[in-house]
Amino acid sequence: MEFISPVDALFLVAESREHPMHVGSLSIFDPADGTGPEFARRAYATLAADQNFHPMFRKRPARLFGTPQLAWTVDSAVELDYHVQRWALPESGGLDALTEVTAGLHSTLLDRHRPLWEAHLIEGLAGDRVALYAKMHHALIDGVGAQRLLQRTLTTDPESGEALVPWHLPPSTGRREHEPRKHTLGTRARALLAAAGSAPSVLRLARTALLEQQLTLPFAAPRTMFNVPIGGARRCAARSWPLDRIRQVKKMTGTTLNDVVLAMSAGALRTYLLEHVALPDKPLIAMVPVSLRPESDDGASGGNAVAALLCNLATDLPDPAARLAAISSSMHRSKEIYRALSPVQAVSLSALTLSPLALSLLLPATVALTSPPFNIVISNIPGPREPQYWNGARVAASYPLSIPLDGQAVNITLTSSADSLDIGIVACRRSVPDVARLLDHLESALTDLEDTVY
């Protein structure tokens, strides 16, 4: 058995019917020469044929000393036709029809008596396109790790007939095959001692940063219609934008690409809340995850390696340029603090930032009794810079889909895919009406930024 880290175990302990704790990806493939039906058949045959599994794809939670969520067990056999399924839209449909089907798949819990992952091939899209929705439990892997793992199945060669599957990949240059990180009781104890040893210095640094007003504070966020208890049903929305548009705003303003994306999100959230007569006077606060994985980490080791920054979204400012400047300044201050920390210290400071969220996961009743630590999670996962192909089909888009929580009823996650920015939104179906309107508002927010800076 392999011990589960405390961070990974939190995603298992906190999971409930209202809080499925998996991350997902919705990829759309554009087969050459209209061979969609044949491509779907060939793709499913490829997925269903490979019975070789990396240990991460054999893991499920086990009881240790009579207690669940302490250790992983590794199944010797995996029922592939359960984990890989084939679907079809009732009629040739577009992205809205696809995301409606995906929302149903994203709402369901993974079976803890089996390895914690699924893959769903969906055909019947307009233009003979084919989609693949895949999900893995967040206790197994974080969003960046999952994205890197999926990217390793792809190639930049449009003529390549090679079709890799994420559960059986050749060894990457930086690792030996089937060499996940081992988490023994000794390594866990050493990690906890290291974190405990760094705590005094982290607290001193956090105190200094707060006194100098360099960090955005938890609980500085106003309560909004997003910061409520949620149900288990989800609604998904997705759209792509030309990456050149975002790069041009970045270039003209001297900000980062992530700053521009956060400004797009802030503008969209401001307009959405105005539509619902629900915009607070105080600015919304976003939690922005930052990966601590080195570039050489291909995702095969699994687990979670993420720090958390809080960003002032300046939704109280009507001017798009002023809003972007405030966001850029907020992110710059937070990054400067984290640059001074070791990885262990960064995780420790993030734990202080996220501790209110962990409390709400374990004690949902606290959501209604306290101010939100932040209003929304907005994640930016770096993607490939060149067009990607799988089984001879071009990847037209790859939408990341993440996790809404009690008090965090909507989540925005994005990734770059060659020359496009792909944004996936997941929301509580009951608490966030007309979530697709956020896509229209994202477009308007980007247009407003372009009009302001040109």
Short mmCIF file of C-alpha atoms in Angstrom, two decimals:
data_model
loop_
_atom_site.label_atom_id
_atom_site.label_comp_id
_atom_site.label_asym_id
_atom_site.label_seq_id
_atom_site.Cartn_x
_atom_site.Cartn_y
_atom_site.Cartn_z
CA MET A 1 0.00 0.00 0.00
CA GLU A 2 1.01 3.62 -0.59
CA PHE A 3 0.17 6.35 1.90
CA ILE A 4 -2.06 9.21 0.68
CA SER A 5 -0.64 12.67 1.31
CA PRO A 6 -2.71 14.97 3.57
CA VAL A 7 -3.42 17.35 0.65
CA ASP A 8 -4.55 14.52 -1.63
CA ALA A 9 -6.61 12.95 1.16
CA LEU A 10 -8.56 16.20 1.62
CA PHE A 11 -10.15 15.72 -1.80
CA LEU A 12 -11.36 12.27 -0.74
CA VAL A 13 -12.57 13.31 2.72
CA ALA A 14 -14.43 16.34 1.39
CA GLU A 15 -16.16 14.54 -1.48
CA SER A 16 -19.93 14.16 -1.34
CA ARG A 17 -22.84 13.95 -3.77
CA GLU A 18 -22.86 17.76 -3.85
CA HIS A 19 -19.08 17.93 -4.33
CA PRO A 20 -17.66 15.50 -6.91
CA MET A 21 -13.90 15.98 -6.59
CA HIS A 22 -12.61 15.21 -10.06
CA VAL A 23 -10.99 17.36 -12.73
CA GLY A 24 -11.98 16.88 -16.36
CA SER A 25 -10.95 17.71 -19.90
CA LEU A 26 -13.13 17.98 -23.00
CA SER A 27 -11.08 17.58 -26.17
CA ILE A 28 -12.54 18.01 -29.65
CA PHE A 29 -10.90 16.26 -32.61
CA ASP A 30 -11.23 17.33 -36.23
CA PRO A 31 -10.62 14.26 -38.43
CA ALA A 32 -9.23 14.86 -41.90
CA ASP A 33 -11.48 14.66 -44.97
CA GLY A 34 -14.74 14.18 -43.06
CA THR A 35 -13.84 10.74 -41.73
CA GLY A 36 -15.62 11.35 -38.42
CA PRO A 37 -17.59 8.08 -38.13
CA GLU A 38 -14.57 6.01 -39.13
CA PHE A 39 -12.33 8.02 -36.82
CA ALA A 40 -14.73 7.46 -33.89
CA ARG A 41 -14.75 3.72 -34.52
CA ARG A 42 -10.98 3.59 -34.83
CA ALA A 43 -10.45 5.81 -31.76
CA TYR A 44 -12.72 3.70 -29.55
CA ALA A 45 -11.01 0.52 -30.74
CA THR A 46 -7.64 2.04 -29.85
CA LEU A 47 -8.81 3.10 -26.39
CA ALA A 48 -10.51 -0.22 -25.65
CA ALA A 49 -7.58 -2.36 -26.78
CA ASP A 50 -4.75 -1.15 -24.55
CA GLN A 51 -4.83 -3.19 -21.34
CA ASN A 52 -1.49 -1.96 -19.98
CA PHE A 53 -1.96 0.44 -17.08
CA HIS A 54 0.38 2.82 -15.32
CA PRO A 55 0.05 2.29 -11.54
CA MET A 56 -1.76 5.64 -11.15
CA PHE A 57 -4.59 4.27 -13.30
CA ARG A 58 -4.91 1.22 -11.02
CA LYS A 59 -5.24 3.15 -7.75
CA ARG A 60 -8.28 3.28 -5.53
CA PRO A 61 -8.70 4.24 -1.87
CA ALA A 62 -8.24 1.50 0.72
CA ARG A 63 -8.76 1.16 4.43
CA LEU A 64 -5.69 1.15 6.62
CA PHE A 65 -6.01 0.29 10.32
CA GLY A 66 -9.77 0.36 9.75
CA THR A 67 -9.66 3.97 8.52
CA PRO A 68 -10.44 5.10 4.93
CA GLN A 69 -8.51 7.78 2.99
CA LEU A 70 -5.12 6.87 4.50
CA ALA A 71 -3.67 4.72 1.72
CA TRP A 72 -3.99 3.66 -1.91
CA THR A 73 -4.35 0.09 -3.05
CA VAL A 74 -3.46 -0.93 -6.61
CA ASP A 75 -5.89 -3.17 -8.49
CA SER A 76 -4.30 -6.03 -10.41
CA ALA A 77 -7.11 -6.00 -13.00
CA VAL A 78 -8.96 -3.03 -14.51
CA GLU A 79 -12.34 -3.43 -16.24
CA LEU A 80 -11.57 -1.30 -19.27
CA ASP A 81 -15.03 -1.40 -20.83
CA TYR A 82 -16.35 0.23 -17.64
CA HIS A 83 -13.77 3.02 -17.63
CA VAL A 84 -13.91 3.71 -21.40
CA GLN A 85 -17.37 4.30 -22.88
CA ARG A 86 -18.74 5.46 -26.23
CA TRP A 87 -21.58 7.96 -26.64
CA ALA A 88 -23.37 9.74 -29.49
CA LEU A 89 -25.35 12.96 -29.55
CA PRO A 90 -28.98 12.35 -30.55
CA GLU A 91 -28.47 14.46 -33.66
CA SER A 92 -25.65 16.39 -35.25
CA GLY A 93 -25.00 19.01 -32.61
CA GLY A 94 -22.73 21.89 -31.80
CA LEU A 95 -20.76 22.86 -28.74
CA ASP A 96 -23.84 23.66 -26.65
CA ALA A 97 -25.24 20.15 -27.13
CA LEU A 98 -21.84 18.65 -26.34
CA THR A 99 -21.39 20.63 -23.12
CA GLU A 100 -24.89 19.64 -21.98
CA VAL A 101 -23.95 15.95 -22.27
CA THR A 102 -20.61 16.66 -20.64
CA ALA A 103 -22.30 18.44 -17.74
CA GLY A 104 -24.20 15.25 -16.92
CA LEU A 105 -20.99 13.19 -17.01
CA HIS A 106 -19.15 15.79 -14.92
CA SER A 107 -21.88 15.71 -12.26
CA THR A 108 -21.51 12.03 -11.37
CA LEU A 109 -19.17 10.64 -8.72
CA LEU A 110 -16.35 8.28 -9.59
CA ASP A 111 -16.77 4.78 -8.16
CA ARG A 112 -14.34 4.37 -5.24
CA HIS A 113 -14.40 0.60 -5.63
CA ARG A 114 -12.60 1.06 -8.94
CA PRO A 115 -9.61 3.13 -10.10
CA LEU A 116 -10.64 6.78 -10.03
CA TRP A 117 -10.83 7.74 -13.72
CA GLU A 118 -13.12 7.53 -16.77
CA ALA A 119 -12.93 8.36 -20.49
CA HIS A 120 -15.98 8.99 -22.69
CA LEU A 121 -15.78 9.15 -26.49
CA ILE A 122 -18.63 11.27 -27.91
CA GLU A 123 -19.51 11.30 -31.61
CA GLY A 124 -22.27 12.92 -33.63
CA LEU A 125 -20.92 16.48 -33.54
CA ALA A 126 -21.48 18.83 -36.43
CA GLY A 127 -18.77 18.66 -39.07
CA ASP A 128 -18.01 15.01 -38.24
CA ARG A 129 -16.00 16.08 -35.23
CA VAL A 130 -15.46 13.73 -32.29
CA ALA A 131 -14.99 14.61 -28.62
CA LEU A 132 -13.28 12.90 -25.72
CA TYR A 133 -14.31 13.78 -22.17
CA ALA A 134 -11.93 12.39 -19.54
CA LYS A 135 -11.98 12.82 -15.78
CA MET A 136 -9.65 11.86 -12.93
CA HIS A 137 -10.06 12.31 -9.20
CA HIS A 138 -8.27 15.36 -7.80
CA ALA A 139 -6.77 13.10 -5.11
CA LEU A 140 -4.86 11.37 -7.91
CA ILE A 141 -3.67 14.41 -9.84
CA ASP A 142 -4.08 18.17 -10.12
CA GLY A 143 -5.15 20.06 -13.23
CA VAL A 144 -1.66 20.85 -14.50
CA GLY A 145 -0.51 17.26 -14.01
CA ALA A 146 -3.58 15.92 -15.84
CA GLN A 147 -3.07 18.35 -18.71
CA ARG A 148 0.58 17.35 -19.10
CA LEU A 149 -0.37 13.69 -19.00
CA LEU A 150 -2.95 14.15 -21.78
CA GLN A 151 -0.51 16.20 -23.86
CA ARG A 152 1.91 13.29 -23.89
CA THR A 153 -0.64 11.25 -25.86
CA LEU A 154 -0.49 13.80 -28.71
CA THR A 155 1.95 14.51 -31.51
CA THR A 156 2.80 17.50 -33.69
CA ASP A 157 2.98 15.25 -36.79
CA PRO A 158 -0.34 15.29 -38.72
CA GLU A 159 0.74 12.21 -40.68
CA SER A 160 1.46 10.09 -37.62
CA GLY A 161 -0.83 7.12 -37.14
CA GLU A 162 0.40 6.60 -33.59
CA ALA A 163 -2.39 6.72 -31.00
CA LEU A 164 -1.19 6.70 -27.40
CA VAL A 165 -3.49 6.41 -24.39
CA PRO A 166 -2.87 8.24 -21.08
CA TRP A 167 -2.80 5.09 -18.98
CA HIS A 168 0.01 3.52 -21.02
CA LEU A 169 2.68 5.97 -22.11
CA PRO A 170 6.34 5.40 -22.96
CA PRO A 171 8.82 6.77 -20.42
CA SER A 172 9.53 10.47 -20.82
CA THR A 173 13.07 11.75 -20.96
CA GLY A 174 12.98 12.96 -17.38
CA ARG A 175 11.66 9.80 -15.71
CA ARG A 176 11.85 6.04 -15.85
CA GLU A 177 8.60 4.30 -16.73
CA HIS A 178 6.35 3.28 -13.84
CA GLU A 179 8.38 5.29 -11.35
CA PRO A 180 5.77 7.23 -9.37
CA ARG A 181 6.80 9.05 -6.22
CA LYS A 182 6.69 6.68 -3.26
CA HIS A 183 4.94 7.95 -0.16
CA THR A 184 6.04 5.84 2.77
CA LEU A 185 5.33 6.66 6.37
CA GLY A 186 8.93 7.89 6.69
CA THR A 187 8.73 10.26 3.72
CA ARG A 188 5.39 11.59 4.96
CA ALA A 189 6.83 12.21 8.42
CA ARG A 190 9.84 14.02 6.95
CA ALA A 191 7.58 16.17 4.75
CA LEU A 192 5.41 17.15 7.75
CA LEU A 193 8.50 17.98 9.82
CA ALA A 194 9.83 20.12 6.96
CA ALA A 195 6.52 21.97 6.70
CA ALA A 196 6.38 22.42 10.47
CA GLY A 197 9.95 23.68 10.50
CA SER A 198 9.14 26.26 7.84
CA ALA A 199 5.99 27.47 9.61
CA PRO A 200 7.63 30.14 11.81
CA SER A 201 9.45 31.73 8.87
CA VAL A 202 6.30 31.57 6.74
CA LEU A 203 4.26 33.23 9.48
CA ARG A 204 6.88 35.96 9.85
CA LEU A 205 6.91 36.54 6.10
CA ALA A 206 3.11 36.52 5.91
CA ARG A 207 2.92 39.02 8.79
CA THR A 208 5.43 41.33 7.10
CA ALA A 209 3.59 41.06 3.77
CA LEU A 210 0.25 41.80 5.36
CA LEU A 211 1.61 44.79 7.29
CA GLU A 212 3.01 46.18 4.06
CA GLN A 213 -0.31 45.41 2.31
CA GLN A 214 1.47 43.27 -0.26
CA LEU A 215 -0.97 40.35 -0.08
CA THR A 216 -4.69 40.24 -0.68
CA LEU A 217 -6.29 38.99 2.51
CA PRO A 218 -8.60 35.98 2.84
CA PHE A 219 -12.08 37.09 3.93
CA ALA A 220 -11.60 40.45 2.20
CA ALA A 221 -14.02 39.18 -0.45
CA PRO A 222 -17.64 40.39 -0.46
CA ARG A 223 -20.48 37.90 -0.39
CA THR A 224 -22.02 37.36 -3.84
CA MET A 225 -24.58 35.08 -5.49
CA PHE A 226 -21.69 32.68 -6.22
CA ASN A 227 -20.78 32.23 -2.54
CA VAL A 228 -23.59 29.94 -1.47
CA PRO A 229 -24.09 26.23 -0.72
CA ILE A 230 -24.40 24.22 -3.94
CA GLY A 231 -26.13 21.12 -5.25
CA GLY A 232 -24.62 18.18 -7.10
CA ALA A 233 -25.85 18.91 -10.66
CA ARG A 234 -23.52 20.86 -12.94
CA ARG A 235 -23.77 23.07 -15.97
CA CYS A 236 -20.79 23.47 -18.30
CA ALA A 237 -19.96 26.12 -20.88
CA ALA A 238 -16.97 26.35 -23.22
CA ARG A 239 -15.61 28.58 -25.96
CA SER A 240 -12.31 29.39 -27.69
CA TRP A 241 -10.65 32.73 -28.48
CA PRO A 242 -7.74 33.50 -30.85
CA LEU A 243 -4.66 33.75 -28.67
CA ASP A 244 -3.31 36.61 -30.79
CA ARG A 245 -6.05 38.90 -29.49
CA ILE A 246 -4.96 38.34 -25.89
CA ARG A 247 -1.28 38.68 -26.82
CA GLN A 248 -1.91 42.04 -28.48
CA VAL A 249 -3.57 43.44 -25.34
CA LYS A 250 -0.68 42.04 -23.29
CA LYS A 251 1.86 43.72 -25.58
CA MET A 252 0.09 47.09 -25.62
CA THR A 253 -0.33 47.23 -21.82
CA GLY A 254 2.94 45.69 -20.63
CA THR A 255 1.07 43.11 -18.58
CA THR A 256 1.14 39.31 -18.70
CA LEU A 257 -1.13 37.01 -20.65
CA ASN A 258 -2.55 35.73 -17.36
CA ASP A 259 -3.30 39.32 -16.27
CA VAL A 260 -5.31 39.87 -19.47
CA VAL A 261 -7.24 36.64 -18.98
CA LEU A 262 -8.03 37.61 -15.39
CA ALA A 263 -9.19 41.03 -16.64
CA MET A 264 -11.46 39.30 -19.20
CA SER A 265 -12.90 37.17 -16.40
CA ALA A 266 -13.32 40.19 -14.11
CA GLY A 267 -15.17 42.12 -16.82
CA ALA A 268 -17.42 39.15 -17.54
CA LEU A 269 -18.22 38.62 -13.85
CA ARG A 270 -18.94 42.34 -13.37
CA THR A 271 -21.40 42.41 -16.29
CA TYR A 272 -23.04 39.13 -15.24
CA LEU A 273 -23.59 40.40 -11.69
CA LEU A 274 -24.90 43.74 -12.98
CA GLU A 275 -27.43 41.81 -15.10
CA HIS A 276 -28.63 40.08 -11.94
CA VAL A 277 -28.57 43.31 -9.90
CA ALA A 278 -26.02 41.60 -7.65
CA LEU A 279 -22.72 43.46 -8.10
CA PRO A 280 -21.20 44.26 -4.69
CA ASP A 281 -19.49 47.60 -3.99
CA LYS A 282 -16.29 45.84 -2.95
CA PRO A 283 -14.12 44.11 -5.60
CA LEU A 284 -14.35 40.37 -6.09
CA ILE A 285 -11.34 38.30 -5.05
CA ALA A 286 -10.14 35.35 -7.15
CA MET A 287 -8.03 32.44 -5.98
CA VAL A 288 -5.47 31.76 -8.71
CA PRO A 289 -3.71 28.38 -8.43
CA VAL A 290 -0.04 28.36 -9.37
CA SER A 291 1.68 25.08 -10.22
CA LEU A 292 4.78 24.11 -8.23
CA ARG A 293 5.62 21.31 -10.67
CA PRO A 294 8.99 21.67 -12.41
CA GLU A 295 8.94 21.80 -16.21
CA SER A 296 10.44 18.29 -16.27
CA ASP A 297 7.44 16.83 -14.41
CA ASP A 298 5.27 15.12 -17.03
CA GLY A 299 2.34 14.42 -14.70
CA ALA A 300 3.04 10.69 -14.37
CA SER A 301 3.91 11.06 -10.69
CA GLY A 302 0.37 12.25 -9.92
CA GLY A 303 -0.54 14.01 -6.70
CA ASN A 304 -1.08 17.72 -6.11
CA ALA A 305 1.63 20.40 -6.28
CA VAL A 306 -0.17 23.73 -6.26
CA ALA A 307 0.19 27.05 -4.45
CA ALA A 308 -2.61 29.60 -4.11
CA LEU A 309 -2.51 33.34 -4.86
CA LEU A 310 -5.35 35.75 -4.12
CA CYS A 311 -6.01 38.41 -6.74
CA ASN A 312 -8.09 41.59 -6.50
CA LEU A 313 -10.31 41.49 -9.61
CA ALA A 314 -11.20 45.21 -9.33
CA THR A 315 -14.81 44.56 -10.33
CA ASP A 316 -15.72 47.84 -8.61
CA LEU A 317 -13.92 49.76 -11.37
CA PRO A 318 -15.97 50.47 -14.52
CA ASP A 319 -12.93 51.31 -16.68
CA PRO A 320 -11.41 48.19 -18.34
CA ALA A 321 -7.88 49.65 -18.47
CA ALA A 322 -7.92 50.64 -14.79
CA ARG A 323 -9.26 47.19 -13.94
CA LEU A 324 -6.44 45.47 -15.84
CA ALA A 325 -3.83 47.69 -14.15
CA ALA A 326 -5.22 46.86 -10.68
CA ILE A 327 -5.25 43.13 -11.45
CA SER A 328 -1.68 43.23 -12.78
CA SER A 329 -0.51 45.07 -9.66
CA SER A 330 -2.26 42.61 -7.35
CA MET A 331 -0.76 39.58 -9.11
CA HIS A 332 2.72 41.14 -9.18
CA ARG A 333 2.69 41.73 -5.40
CA SER A 334 1.56 38.18 -4.66
CA LYS A 335 4.14 36.65 -7.01
CA GLU A 336 6.95 38.66 -5.40
CA ILE A 337 6.07 37.16 -2.03
CA TYR A 338 6.03 33.61 -3.38
CA ARG A 339 9.32 34.03 -5.23
CA ALA A 340 11.02 34.49 -1.84
CA LEU A 341 9.76 31.11 -0.60
CA SER A 342 11.00 27.56 -0.97
CA PRO A 343 8.45 25.05 -2.37
CA VAL A 344 7.70 23.79 1.15
CA GLN A 345 7.20 27.35 2.41
CA ALA A 346 5.01 28.17 -0.59
CA VAL A 347 2.77 25.19 0.19
CA SER A 348 2.65 26.24 3.85
CA LEU A 349 1.62 29.81 3.01
CA SER A 350 -0.97 28.47 0.57
CA ALA A 351 -2.31 26.25 3.34
CA LEU A 352 -2.87 29.36 5.47
CA THR A 353 -4.68 31.00 2.56
CA LEU A 354 -6.82 27.95 1.80
CA SER A 355 -7.53 26.81 5.37
CA PRO A 356 -10.96 28.57 5.41
CA LEU A 357 -11.89 26.69 2.23
CA ALA A 358 -10.75 23.39 3.74
CA LEU A 359 -12.90 24.14 6.79
CA SER A 360 -15.95 24.79 4.59
CA LEU A 361 -15.34 21.48 2.78
CA LEU A 362 -15.27 19.56 6.04
CA LEU A 363 -17.99 21.65 7.74
CA PRO A 364 -20.36 22.92 5.01
CA ALA A 365 -22.54 24.76 7.53
CA THR A 366 -19.78 27.36 7.96
CA VAL A 367 -20.40 28.66 4.40
CA ALA A 368 -23.54 30.48 5.50
CA LEU A 369 -21.96 31.76 8.72
CA THR A 370 -18.75 33.40 7.47
CA SER A 371 -17.62 35.73 4.72
CA PRO A 372 -16.09 33.92 1.73
CA PRO A 373 -12.28 33.66 1.76
CA PHE A 374 -12.50 34.47 -1.96
CA ASN A 375 -15.27 34.61 -4.55
CA ILE A 376 -14.11 32.39 -7.40
CA VAL A 377 -11.30 30.13 -8.57
CA ILE A 378 -9.73 31.09 -11.92
CA SER A 379 -7.05 28.70 -13.20
CA ASN A 380 -4.72 29.11 -16.17
CA ILE A 381 -3.07 25.85 -17.29
CA PRO A 382 -0.28 26.26 -19.89
CA GLY A 383 -0.88 24.23 -23.04
CA PRO A 384 1.07 23.26 -26.18
CA ARG A 385 2.35 25.96 -28.51
CA GLU A 386 2.01 23.95 -31.72
CA PRO A 387 -1.01 22.21 -33.30
CA GLN A 388 -1.50 18.75 -31.83
CA TYR A 389 -2.81 15.53 -33.41
CA TRP A 390 -4.09 12.18 -32.17
CA ASN A 391 -4.74 9.18 -34.37
CA GLY A 392 -4.48 11.42 -37.45
CA ALA A 393 -7.01 14.01 -36.24
CA ARG A 394 -6.18 17.58 -35.24
CA VAL A 395 -7.06 18.71 -31.72
CA ALA A 396 -9.46 21.57 -32.44
CA ALA A 397 -9.93 22.52 -28.76
CA SER A 398 -9.22 21.25 -25.29
CA TYR A 399 -11.47 22.63 -22.56
CA PRO A 400 -10.44 22.07 -18.92
CA LEU A 401 -13.34 21.46 -16.52
CA SER A 402 -12.81 21.79 -12.80
CA ILE A 403 -14.63 21.75 -9.44
CA PRO A 404 -17.27 24.12 -7.97
CA LEU A 405 -17.57 23.94 -4.18
CA ASP A 406 -19.83 25.10 -1.38
CA GLY A 407 -19.30 28.84 -1.31
CA GLN A 408 -17.63 28.71 -4.75
CA ALA A 409 -20.52 27.94 -7.11
CA VAL A 410 -18.67 28.71 -10.36
CA ASN A 411 -15.18 27.85 -11.59
CA ILE A 412 -13.33 29.25 -14.62
CA THR A 413 -10.40 27.25 -16.00
CA LEU A 414 -8.53 27.93 -19.22
CA THR A 415 -5.66 26.59 -21.26
CA SER A 416 -3.88 27.52 -24.46
CA SER A 417 -4.02 25.16 -27.41
CA ALA A 418 -1.66 26.16 -30.23
CA ASP A 419 -3.16 29.49 -31.41
CA SER A 420 -6.33 29.47 -29.33
CA LEU A 421 -7.35 30.11 -25.74
CA ASP A 422 -9.83 27.45 -24.59
CA ILE A 423 -12.01 28.35 -21.59
CA GLY A 424 -14.16 25.90 -19.65
CA ILE A 425 -16.69 27.04 -17.06
CA VAL A 426 -18.33 24.69 -14.56
CA ALA A 427 -21.10 25.90 -12.25
CA CYS A 428 -23.74 24.64 -9.87
CA ARG A 429 -26.80 24.13 -12.06
CA ARG A 430 -29.14 25.46 -9.37
CA SER A 431 -27.16 28.45 -8.08
CA VAL A 432 -25.78 29.99 -11.30
CA PRO A 433 -28.46 30.61 -13.95
CA ASP A 434 -27.60 31.22 -17.60
CA VAL A 435 -23.95 30.30 -17.12
CA ALA A 436 -23.41 30.44 -20.89
CA ARG A 437 -23.98 34.20 -20.65
CA LEU A 438 -20.52 34.39 -19.06
CA LEU A 439 -19.06 33.36 -22.43
CA ASP A 440 -20.73 36.31 -24.17
CA HIS A 441 -19.50 38.60 -21.41
CA LEU A 442 -15.94 37.28 -21.78
CA GLU A 443 -16.05 38.29 -25.46
CA SER A 444 -17.42 41.73 -24.56
CA ALA A 445 -14.75 42.19 -21.89
CA LEU A 446 -11.96 41.36 -24.36
CA THR A 447 -13.46 43.73 -26.96
CA ASP A 448 -13.62 46.50 -24.34
CA LEU A 449 -9.94 45.97 -23.51
CA GLU A 450 -9.03 46.08 -27.20
CA ASP A 451 -11.02 49.29 -27.71
CA THR A 452 -9.33 50.87 -24.70
CA VAL A 453 -5.71 50.07 -25.53
CA TYR A 454 -5.68 50.53 -29.35
#
